[in-house]
Short mmCIF file of C-alpha atoms in Angstrom, two decimals:
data_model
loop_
_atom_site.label_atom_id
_atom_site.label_comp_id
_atom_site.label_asym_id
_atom_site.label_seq_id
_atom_site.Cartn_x
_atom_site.Cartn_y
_atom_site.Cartn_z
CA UNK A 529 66.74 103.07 182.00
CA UNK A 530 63.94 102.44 184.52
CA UNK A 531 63.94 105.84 186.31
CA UNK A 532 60.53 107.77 186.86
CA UNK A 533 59.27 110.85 185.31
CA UNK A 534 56.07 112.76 185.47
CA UNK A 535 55.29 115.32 182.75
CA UNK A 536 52.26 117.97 183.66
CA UNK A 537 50.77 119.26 181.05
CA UNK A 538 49.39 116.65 178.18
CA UNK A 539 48.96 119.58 175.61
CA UNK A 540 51.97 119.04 172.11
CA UNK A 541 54.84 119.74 173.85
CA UNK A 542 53.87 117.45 176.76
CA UNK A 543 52.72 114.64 174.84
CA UNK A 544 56.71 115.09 172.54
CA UNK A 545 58.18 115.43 175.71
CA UNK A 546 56.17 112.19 177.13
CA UNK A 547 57.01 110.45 174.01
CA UNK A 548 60.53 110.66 173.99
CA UNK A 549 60.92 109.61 177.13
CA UNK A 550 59.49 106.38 177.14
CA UNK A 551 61.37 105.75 173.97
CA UNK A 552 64.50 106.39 175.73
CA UNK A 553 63.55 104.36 178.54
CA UNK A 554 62.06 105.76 181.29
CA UNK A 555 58.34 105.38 183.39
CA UNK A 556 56.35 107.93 182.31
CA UNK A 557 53.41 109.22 184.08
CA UNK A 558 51.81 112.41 182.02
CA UNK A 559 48.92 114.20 183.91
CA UNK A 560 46.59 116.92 182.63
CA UNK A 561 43.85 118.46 184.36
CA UNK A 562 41.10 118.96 181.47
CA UNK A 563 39.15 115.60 180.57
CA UNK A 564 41.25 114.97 177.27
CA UNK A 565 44.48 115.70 176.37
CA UNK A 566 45.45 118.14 173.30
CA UNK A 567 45.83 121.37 175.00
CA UNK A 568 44.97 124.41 172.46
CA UNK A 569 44.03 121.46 169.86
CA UNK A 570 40.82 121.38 170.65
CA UNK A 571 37.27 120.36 169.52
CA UNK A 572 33.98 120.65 170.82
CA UNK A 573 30.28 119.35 169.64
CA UNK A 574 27.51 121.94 169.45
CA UNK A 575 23.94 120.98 168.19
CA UNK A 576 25.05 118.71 165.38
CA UNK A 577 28.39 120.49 164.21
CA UNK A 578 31.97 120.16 164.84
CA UNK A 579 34.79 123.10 165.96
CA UNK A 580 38.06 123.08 166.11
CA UNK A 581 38.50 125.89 168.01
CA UNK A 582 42.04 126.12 168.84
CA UNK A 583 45.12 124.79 166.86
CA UNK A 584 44.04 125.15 163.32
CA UNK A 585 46.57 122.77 161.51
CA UNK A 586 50.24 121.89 161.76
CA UNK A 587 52.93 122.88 158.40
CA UNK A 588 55.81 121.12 159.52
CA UNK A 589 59.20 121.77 158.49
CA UNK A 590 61.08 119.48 161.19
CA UNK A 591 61.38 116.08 159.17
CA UNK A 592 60.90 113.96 162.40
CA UNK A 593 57.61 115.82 162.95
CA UNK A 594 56.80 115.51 159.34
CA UNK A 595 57.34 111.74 159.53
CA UNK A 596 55.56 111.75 162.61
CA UNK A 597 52.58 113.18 160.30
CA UNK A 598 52.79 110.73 157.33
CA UNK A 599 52.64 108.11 159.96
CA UNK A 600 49.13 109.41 161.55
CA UNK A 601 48.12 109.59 157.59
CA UNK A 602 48.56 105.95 156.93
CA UNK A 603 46.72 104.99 160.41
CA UNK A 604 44.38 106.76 159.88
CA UNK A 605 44.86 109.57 162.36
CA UNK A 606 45.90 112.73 160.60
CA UNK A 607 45.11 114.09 157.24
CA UNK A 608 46.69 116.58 154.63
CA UNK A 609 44.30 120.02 154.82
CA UNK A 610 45.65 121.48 151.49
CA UNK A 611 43.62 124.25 151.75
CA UNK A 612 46.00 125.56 154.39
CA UNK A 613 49.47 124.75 152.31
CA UNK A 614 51.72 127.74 152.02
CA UNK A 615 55.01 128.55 150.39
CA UNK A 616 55.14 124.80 149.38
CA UNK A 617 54.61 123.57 153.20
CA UNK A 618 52.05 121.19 153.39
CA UNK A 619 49.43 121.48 156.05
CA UNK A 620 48.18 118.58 158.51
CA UNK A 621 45.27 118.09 160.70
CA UNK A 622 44.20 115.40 163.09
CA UNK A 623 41.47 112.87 161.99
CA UNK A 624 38.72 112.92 163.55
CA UNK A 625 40.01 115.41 166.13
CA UNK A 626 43.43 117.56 166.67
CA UNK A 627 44.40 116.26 169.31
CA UNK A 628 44.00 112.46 167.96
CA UNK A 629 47.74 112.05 166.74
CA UNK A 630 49.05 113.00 170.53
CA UNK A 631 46.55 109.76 171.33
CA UNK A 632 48.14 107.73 169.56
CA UNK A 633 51.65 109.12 170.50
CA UNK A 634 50.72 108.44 174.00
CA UNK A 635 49.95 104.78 173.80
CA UNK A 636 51.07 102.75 176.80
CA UNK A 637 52.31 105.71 178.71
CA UNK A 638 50.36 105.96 181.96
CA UNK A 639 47.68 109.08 181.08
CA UNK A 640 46.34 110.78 183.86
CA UNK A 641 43.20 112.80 183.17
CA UNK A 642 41.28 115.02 185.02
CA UNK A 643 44.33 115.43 187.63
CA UNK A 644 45.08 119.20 188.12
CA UNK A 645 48.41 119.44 190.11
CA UNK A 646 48.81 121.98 192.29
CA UNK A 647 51.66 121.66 194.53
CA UNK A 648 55.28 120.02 194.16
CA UNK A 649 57.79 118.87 196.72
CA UNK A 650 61.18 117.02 197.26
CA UNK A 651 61.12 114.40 199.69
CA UNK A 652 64.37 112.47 200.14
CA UNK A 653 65.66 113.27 197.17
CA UNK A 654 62.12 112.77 194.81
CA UNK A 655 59.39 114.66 193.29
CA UNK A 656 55.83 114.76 194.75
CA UNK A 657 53.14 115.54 192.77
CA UNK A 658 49.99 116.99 194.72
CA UNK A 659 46.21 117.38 192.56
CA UNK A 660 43.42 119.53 193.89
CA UNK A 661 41.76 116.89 195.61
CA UNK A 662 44.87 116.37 198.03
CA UNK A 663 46.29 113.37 196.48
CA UNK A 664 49.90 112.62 196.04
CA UNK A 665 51.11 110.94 193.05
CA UNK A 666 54.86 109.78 192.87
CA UNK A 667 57.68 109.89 193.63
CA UNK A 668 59.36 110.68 190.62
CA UNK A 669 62.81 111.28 189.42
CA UNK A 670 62.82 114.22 187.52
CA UNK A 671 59.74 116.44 185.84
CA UNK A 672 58.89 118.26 183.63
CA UNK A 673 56.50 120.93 183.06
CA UNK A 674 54.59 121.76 179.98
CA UNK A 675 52.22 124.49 180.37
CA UNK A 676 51.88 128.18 179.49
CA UNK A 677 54.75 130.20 181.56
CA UNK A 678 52.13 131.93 184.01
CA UNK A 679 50.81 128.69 185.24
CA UNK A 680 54.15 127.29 185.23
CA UNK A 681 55.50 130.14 187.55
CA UNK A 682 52.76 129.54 189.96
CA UNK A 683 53.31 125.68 190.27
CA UNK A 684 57.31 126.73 190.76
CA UNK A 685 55.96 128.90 193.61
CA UNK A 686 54.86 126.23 195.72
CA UNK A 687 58.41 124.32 195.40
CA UNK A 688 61.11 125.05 198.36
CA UNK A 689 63.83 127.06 196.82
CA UNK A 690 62.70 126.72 193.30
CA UNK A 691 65.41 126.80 190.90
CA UNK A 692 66.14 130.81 189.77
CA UNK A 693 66.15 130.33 186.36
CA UNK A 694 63.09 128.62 185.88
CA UNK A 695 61.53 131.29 187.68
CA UNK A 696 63.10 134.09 186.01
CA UNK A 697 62.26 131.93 182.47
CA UNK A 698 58.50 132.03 183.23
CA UNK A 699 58.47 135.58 184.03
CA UNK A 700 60.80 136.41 180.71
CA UNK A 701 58.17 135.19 178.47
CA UNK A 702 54.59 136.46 177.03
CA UNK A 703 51.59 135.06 175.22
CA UNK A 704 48.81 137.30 174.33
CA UNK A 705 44.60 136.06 174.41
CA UNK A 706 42.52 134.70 171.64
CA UNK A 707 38.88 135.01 171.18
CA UNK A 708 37.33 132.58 169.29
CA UNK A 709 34.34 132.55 167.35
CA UNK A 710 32.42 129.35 166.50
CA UNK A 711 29.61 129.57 163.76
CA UNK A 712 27.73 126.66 162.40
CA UNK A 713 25.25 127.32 159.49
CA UNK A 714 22.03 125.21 157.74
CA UNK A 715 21.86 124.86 154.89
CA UNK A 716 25.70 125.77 154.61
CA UNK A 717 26.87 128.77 153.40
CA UNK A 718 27.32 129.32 149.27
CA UNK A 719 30.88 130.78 150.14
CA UNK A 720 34.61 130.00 148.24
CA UNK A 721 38.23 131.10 149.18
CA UNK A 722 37.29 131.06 153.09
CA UNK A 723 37.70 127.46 153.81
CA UNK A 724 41.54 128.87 155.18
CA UNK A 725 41.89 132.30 154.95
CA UNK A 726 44.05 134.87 157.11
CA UNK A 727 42.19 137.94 157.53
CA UNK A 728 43.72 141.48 157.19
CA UNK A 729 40.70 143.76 158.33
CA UNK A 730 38.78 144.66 160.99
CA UNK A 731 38.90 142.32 164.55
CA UNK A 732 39.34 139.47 162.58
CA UNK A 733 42.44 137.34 161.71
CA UNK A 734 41.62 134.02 160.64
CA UNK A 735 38.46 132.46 159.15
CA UNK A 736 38.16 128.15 158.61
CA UNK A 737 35.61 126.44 157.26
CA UNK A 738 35.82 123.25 159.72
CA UNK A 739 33.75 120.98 157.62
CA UNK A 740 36.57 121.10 154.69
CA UNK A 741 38.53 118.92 157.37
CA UNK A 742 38.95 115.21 156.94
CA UNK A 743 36.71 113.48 159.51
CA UNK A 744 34.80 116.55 160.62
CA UNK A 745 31.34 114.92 159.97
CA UNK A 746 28.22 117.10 160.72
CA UNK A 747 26.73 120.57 159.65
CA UNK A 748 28.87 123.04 158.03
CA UNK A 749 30.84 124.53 160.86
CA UNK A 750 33.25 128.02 161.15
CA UNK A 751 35.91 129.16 163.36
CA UNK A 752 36.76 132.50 163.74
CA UNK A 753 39.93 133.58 165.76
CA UNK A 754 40.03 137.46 166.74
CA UNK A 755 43.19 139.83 166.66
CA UNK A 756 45.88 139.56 169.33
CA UNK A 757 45.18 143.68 170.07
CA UNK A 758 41.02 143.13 169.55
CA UNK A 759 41.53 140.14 171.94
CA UNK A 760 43.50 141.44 174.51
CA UNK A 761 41.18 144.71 174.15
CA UNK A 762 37.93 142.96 174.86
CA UNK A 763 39.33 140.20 177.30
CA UNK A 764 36.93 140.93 179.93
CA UNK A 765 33.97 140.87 177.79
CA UNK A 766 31.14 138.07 177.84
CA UNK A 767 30.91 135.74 175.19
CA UNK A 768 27.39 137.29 174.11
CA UNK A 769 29.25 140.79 174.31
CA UNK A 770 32.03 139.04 172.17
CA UNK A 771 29.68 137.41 169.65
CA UNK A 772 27.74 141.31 169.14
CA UNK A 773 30.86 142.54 167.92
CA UNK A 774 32.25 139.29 165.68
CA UNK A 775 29.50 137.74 164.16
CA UNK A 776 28.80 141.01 161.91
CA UNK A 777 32.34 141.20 161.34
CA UNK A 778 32.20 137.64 160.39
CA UNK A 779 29.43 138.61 157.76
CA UNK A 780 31.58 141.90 156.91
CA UNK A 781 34.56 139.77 155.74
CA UNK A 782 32.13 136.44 154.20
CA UNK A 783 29.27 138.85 152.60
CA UNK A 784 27.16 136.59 154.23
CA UNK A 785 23.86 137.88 155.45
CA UNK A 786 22.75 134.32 156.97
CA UNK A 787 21.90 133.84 160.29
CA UNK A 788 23.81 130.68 162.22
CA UNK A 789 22.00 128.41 163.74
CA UNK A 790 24.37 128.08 166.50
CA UNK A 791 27.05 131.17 167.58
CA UNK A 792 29.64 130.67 170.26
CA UNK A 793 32.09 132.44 171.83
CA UNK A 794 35.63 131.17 173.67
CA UNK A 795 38.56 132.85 174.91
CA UNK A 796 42.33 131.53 174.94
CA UNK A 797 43.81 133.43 177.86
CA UNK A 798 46.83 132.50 177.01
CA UNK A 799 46.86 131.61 173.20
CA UNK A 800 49.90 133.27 170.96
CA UNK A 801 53.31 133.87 171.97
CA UNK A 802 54.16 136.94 171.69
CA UNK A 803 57.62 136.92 173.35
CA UNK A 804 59.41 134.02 173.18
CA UNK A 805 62.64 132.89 175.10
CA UNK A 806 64.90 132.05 172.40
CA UNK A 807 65.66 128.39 173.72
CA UNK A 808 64.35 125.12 172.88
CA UNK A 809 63.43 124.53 176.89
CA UNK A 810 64.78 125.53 180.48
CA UNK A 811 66.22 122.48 182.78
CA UNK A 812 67.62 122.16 186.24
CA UNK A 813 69.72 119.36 186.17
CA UNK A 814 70.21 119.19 190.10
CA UNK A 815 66.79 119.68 190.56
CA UNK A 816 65.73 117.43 187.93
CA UNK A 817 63.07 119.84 186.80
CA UNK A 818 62.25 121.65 183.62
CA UNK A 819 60.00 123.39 181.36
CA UNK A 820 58.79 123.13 177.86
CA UNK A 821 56.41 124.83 175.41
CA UNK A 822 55.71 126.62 172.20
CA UNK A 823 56.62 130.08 174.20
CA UNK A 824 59.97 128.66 174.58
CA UNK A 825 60.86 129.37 171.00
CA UNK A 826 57.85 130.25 168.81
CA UNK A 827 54.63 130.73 168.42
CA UNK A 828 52.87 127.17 166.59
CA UNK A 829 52.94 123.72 167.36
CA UNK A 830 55.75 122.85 165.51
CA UNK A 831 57.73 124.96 168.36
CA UNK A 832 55.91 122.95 171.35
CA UNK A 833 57.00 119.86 169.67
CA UNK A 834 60.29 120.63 169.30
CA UNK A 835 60.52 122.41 172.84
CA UNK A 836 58.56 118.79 174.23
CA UNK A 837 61.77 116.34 172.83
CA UNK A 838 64.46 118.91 173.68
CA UNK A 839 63.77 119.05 177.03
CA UNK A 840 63.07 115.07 177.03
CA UNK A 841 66.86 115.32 175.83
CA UNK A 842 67.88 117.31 178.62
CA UNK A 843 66.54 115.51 181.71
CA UNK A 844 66.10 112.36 180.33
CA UNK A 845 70.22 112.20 180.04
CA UNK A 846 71.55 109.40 182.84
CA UNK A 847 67.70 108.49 183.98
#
């Protein structure tokens, strides 16, 4: 196969979908308009500490993801987090970031960063990719979209005809917001049982202790992540609103009356799937376009894996 493709979106199911691809063949281009790739796995640096602030772990049951997994473990780019095993599932995390085992998944596929597209077109018969700044990158074969159905349905809006059911598949499904809370504490905090804990009380659903982490170097570090109702409640809220209401909820749940050195705020618009579409991914074979993500069958990474090769199954078929 020599065909071209151009995936947008370099979040999990992007990077799968990428992946695939170029095993099977085909010229890949993948372009993402943030400065790194990893979607919802991400990390940020405040004053000394380090926060995973999005995708928490993966527990995968697929055994080509699981593989995939061992693999990063023995180069060095993904380590076992057992305090996040459940029901006999093992639990993975990226080393030193999430988002470092879709690096190394992406090696010699052309990576395009910083490269928000915002327009598509068909020109004899090929796909034109337009970015903010008004350049044009192609043509292309076929693509394939990765990203969250909302911006997905507005990048289908600006294509001629766009094929019905990827429209109506963008409008069928729903993720809800996430507010994030990012602590970081010296000297760290004398506390046990929270380095993964789900929380059943108040605004609060998950606590991590970041620093537990293989490769998370630095001062002891937290992550919050709010409700999907206290989120979607308080969506319009600052961040220093947001951190009045969560850091004493923090110290409700922890016991903790210390007083971080650092306290951050960040909100996922569109963070959990809340309805899904019940298919792997969504393809126009004439068209040669499709669309792929967690919302197109669950609600974790495993699902925007998955959803990433299927629909690298789909259109990659005759490239």
């Amino acid at each position: 196969m020599s065909g071209r493709f151009a995936v947008v979106g370099a979040g999990v199911a992007g990077v799968a979908c990428a992946r695939a691809l170029a095993d099977a063949g085909w010229r890949v281009a993948i372009h993402e308009r943030e400065p790194r790739i990893g979607g919802r796995l991400a990390q940020c640096h405040q004053e000394g500490a380090v926060f995973d602030y999005g995708g928490q772990f993966v527990r995968p049951r697929d055994p080509v993801l699981k593989a995939l997994l061992e693999a990063g473990v023995a180069a060095g780019v993904a380590a076992r987090w057992p305090a996040a095993d459940r029901d006999g599932v093992a639990a993975y995390v990226g080393r030193p970031t999430m988002a470092a085992p879709l690096e190394a998944l992406l090696h010699g596929i052309e990576t395009r960063t910083g490269c928000q597209i915002v327009r598509l077109s068909r020109d004899g018969g090929s796909w034109w990719l337009e970015d903010e700044g008004g350049a044009r990158h192609g043509p292309f074969d076929r693509v394939g979209l990765a990203l969250p159905p909302v911006i997905a349905g507005q990048l289908l809006g600006t294509v001629e005809a766009p094929p019905e059911a990827l429209v109506a598949a963008t409008a069928a499904a729903a993720l809800a917001p996430c507010w994030a809370l990012l602590l970081a504490f010296d000297p760290p905090l004398d506390l046990h049982g929270f380095d993964a804990r789900v929380i059943d009380e108040g605004p609060l659903a998950w606590i991590a202790r970041n620093t537990t982490k293989r490769g998370r170097q630095g001062r002891d570090s937290w992550t919050a992540h709010a409700t999907q109702d206290w989120s979607a409640a308080h969506l319009e809220l600052s961040p220093e609103a947001v951190l009045e209401q969560l850091v004493p909820a923090f110290r409700a749940v922890t016991g903790t009356a210390d007083v971080p050195f650092h306290a951050g705020a960040h909100c996922w618009r569109q963070a959990q799937v809340t309805r899904a579409l019940g298919v792997a991914a969504v393809h126009d074979p004439g068209a040669g376009l499709g669309l792929c993500g967690d919302w197109c069958l669950s609600r974790n990474v495993e699902a925007a894996f998955l959803s990433g090769r299927a629909l690298a199954g789909l259109l990659g078929e005759g490239g």
